[in-house]
């Protein structure tokens, strides 16, 4: 059975840089507060109308496809991870298929928020290993800036997030290391715990309204039905923005990140000392530093760029992976671990022998 290798990788971030001081125009916050709690100095915001989650994903994909030495016509499956799709439906995968004039291939959207890219990579990995596909495009992209509460009311969430996209092309490989070991993705590990699903969530628009009942259903008029899905009250009460209990997320993240990284190492008979590079989802620099300390990793074993991009959710890992690779921090035979944690909660890791 072949393994999957990352044959090409690309990223795209919008030109528009928003510093912490820029956010002070909209809300009561400070550069000191944001840097001290999150490590973030600036983030990118997409152009309001010309850039969407899909267009950014397409730009990253073009680079990844070119670096893999193939064309969009060679891609035979798309997996697109995002929580900020262009449309409620259909997903972004088909929009990429259209934009890149690809063949009538399968396109799958993954809804796993911050762990979306690792979940998407894991799905693609299974299709490569089974022999079903030879060139899979995996994209993580987010346009958060469109849906954030930029008033003081939403500051605990809004200051964290930024826009951008990353993409990889996965291909089969039977190559081995000089010692005869496997190359490519060694294993992936996916987890969830829905117990606290609502503490990091955007509830609306959605079908959750607890006043739905089959008895009453027939009595609702059209306006009342529409109100349940989207209403002025939802706008006035900030119910169309993400909600987050930051401290609760932090507490869970610092447990689950190390757990899922160690799981990937143990399954492969390796330890933290063997890691050349850990690329944690860029949730918060303090979380990444905590994980680094817990695993006893040196600074050069962990890659962070949240300082420049904020948390780009499904895009954060492929953006960081791409930058690390471009900076020459990932070389052939290196052991690289991708690890993510986020809304759901869901968390995941992928261990790769480059
Ligand atoms: N600027 C200034 N003050 C702010 C602020 C902002 N942007 N956001 C919140 N505050 C204030 C709060 O109102 C609160 O004030 P009070 O003490 O007067 O009530 C105070 O800062 C502390 O708020 P709290 O939410 O307890 O802060 P915190 O130390 O937990 O830091 C986070 C907040 C969001 C940075 C932190 O909890 C965190 O990073 N959690 C994990 C989030 C995460 O990773 N999310 C993505 C998951 S993938």
mmCIF file of C-alpha atoms in Angstrom, residues 18 58 60 69 74 95 109 112 115 132 150 163 174 192-193 222 224 237 246 268 272 279 297 311 329 346 354:
data_model
loop_
_atom_site.group_PDB
_atom_site.id
_atom_site.type_symbol
_atom_site.label_atom_id
_atom_site.label_comp_id
_atom_site.label_asym_id
_atom_site.label_seq_id
_atom_site.Cartn_x
_atom_site.Cartn_y
_atom_site.Cartn_z
ATOM 1 C CA UNK A 18 -4.753 45.082 10.109
ATOM 2 C CA UNK A 58 -7.935 28.991 -5.447
ATOM 3 C CA UNK A 60 -3.190 28.937 -2.745
ATOM 4 C CA UNK A 69 4.455 19.766 -11.261
ATOM 5 C CA UNK A 74 -4.668 16.329 -13.236
ATOM 6 C CA UNK A 95 -16.520 26.528 -6.634
ATOM 7 C CA UNK A 109 -16.339 20.065 2.037
ATOM 8 C CA UNK A 112 -14.345 20.882 11.376
ATOM 9 C CA UNK A 115 -9.013 21.041 13.022
ATOM 10 C CA UNK A 132 -8.698 5.393 -5.457
ATOM 11 C CA UNK A 150 -15.924 44.389 15.500
ATOM 12 C CA UNK A 163 -8.139 35.670 6.781
ATOM 13 C CA UNK A 174 6.431 4.128 -2.167
ATOM 14 C CA UNK A 192 -14.120 14.820 19.126
ATOM 15 C CA UNK A 193 -16.086 15.590 22.290
ATOM 16 C CA UNK A 222 -44.078 32.494 6.516
ATOM 17 C CA UNK A 224 -42.470 33.516 11.668
ATOM 18 C CA UNK A 237 -28.465 40.546 20.030
ATOM 19 C CA UNK A 246 -12.122 31.803 25.847
ATOM 20 C CA UNK A 268 4.898 5.209 15.356
ATOM 21 C CA UNK A 272 9.016 14.255 21.113
ATOM 22 C CA UNK A 279 3.230 22.884 13.425
ATOM 23 C CA UNK A 297 10.498 20.938 22.720
ATOM 24 C CA UNK A 311 -5.908 32.598 13.931
ATOM 25 C CA UNK A 329 12.812 24.686 7.871
ATOM 26 C CA UNK A 346 -12.531 18.407 17.726
ATOM 27 C CA UNK A 354 8.968 14.474 4.689
#
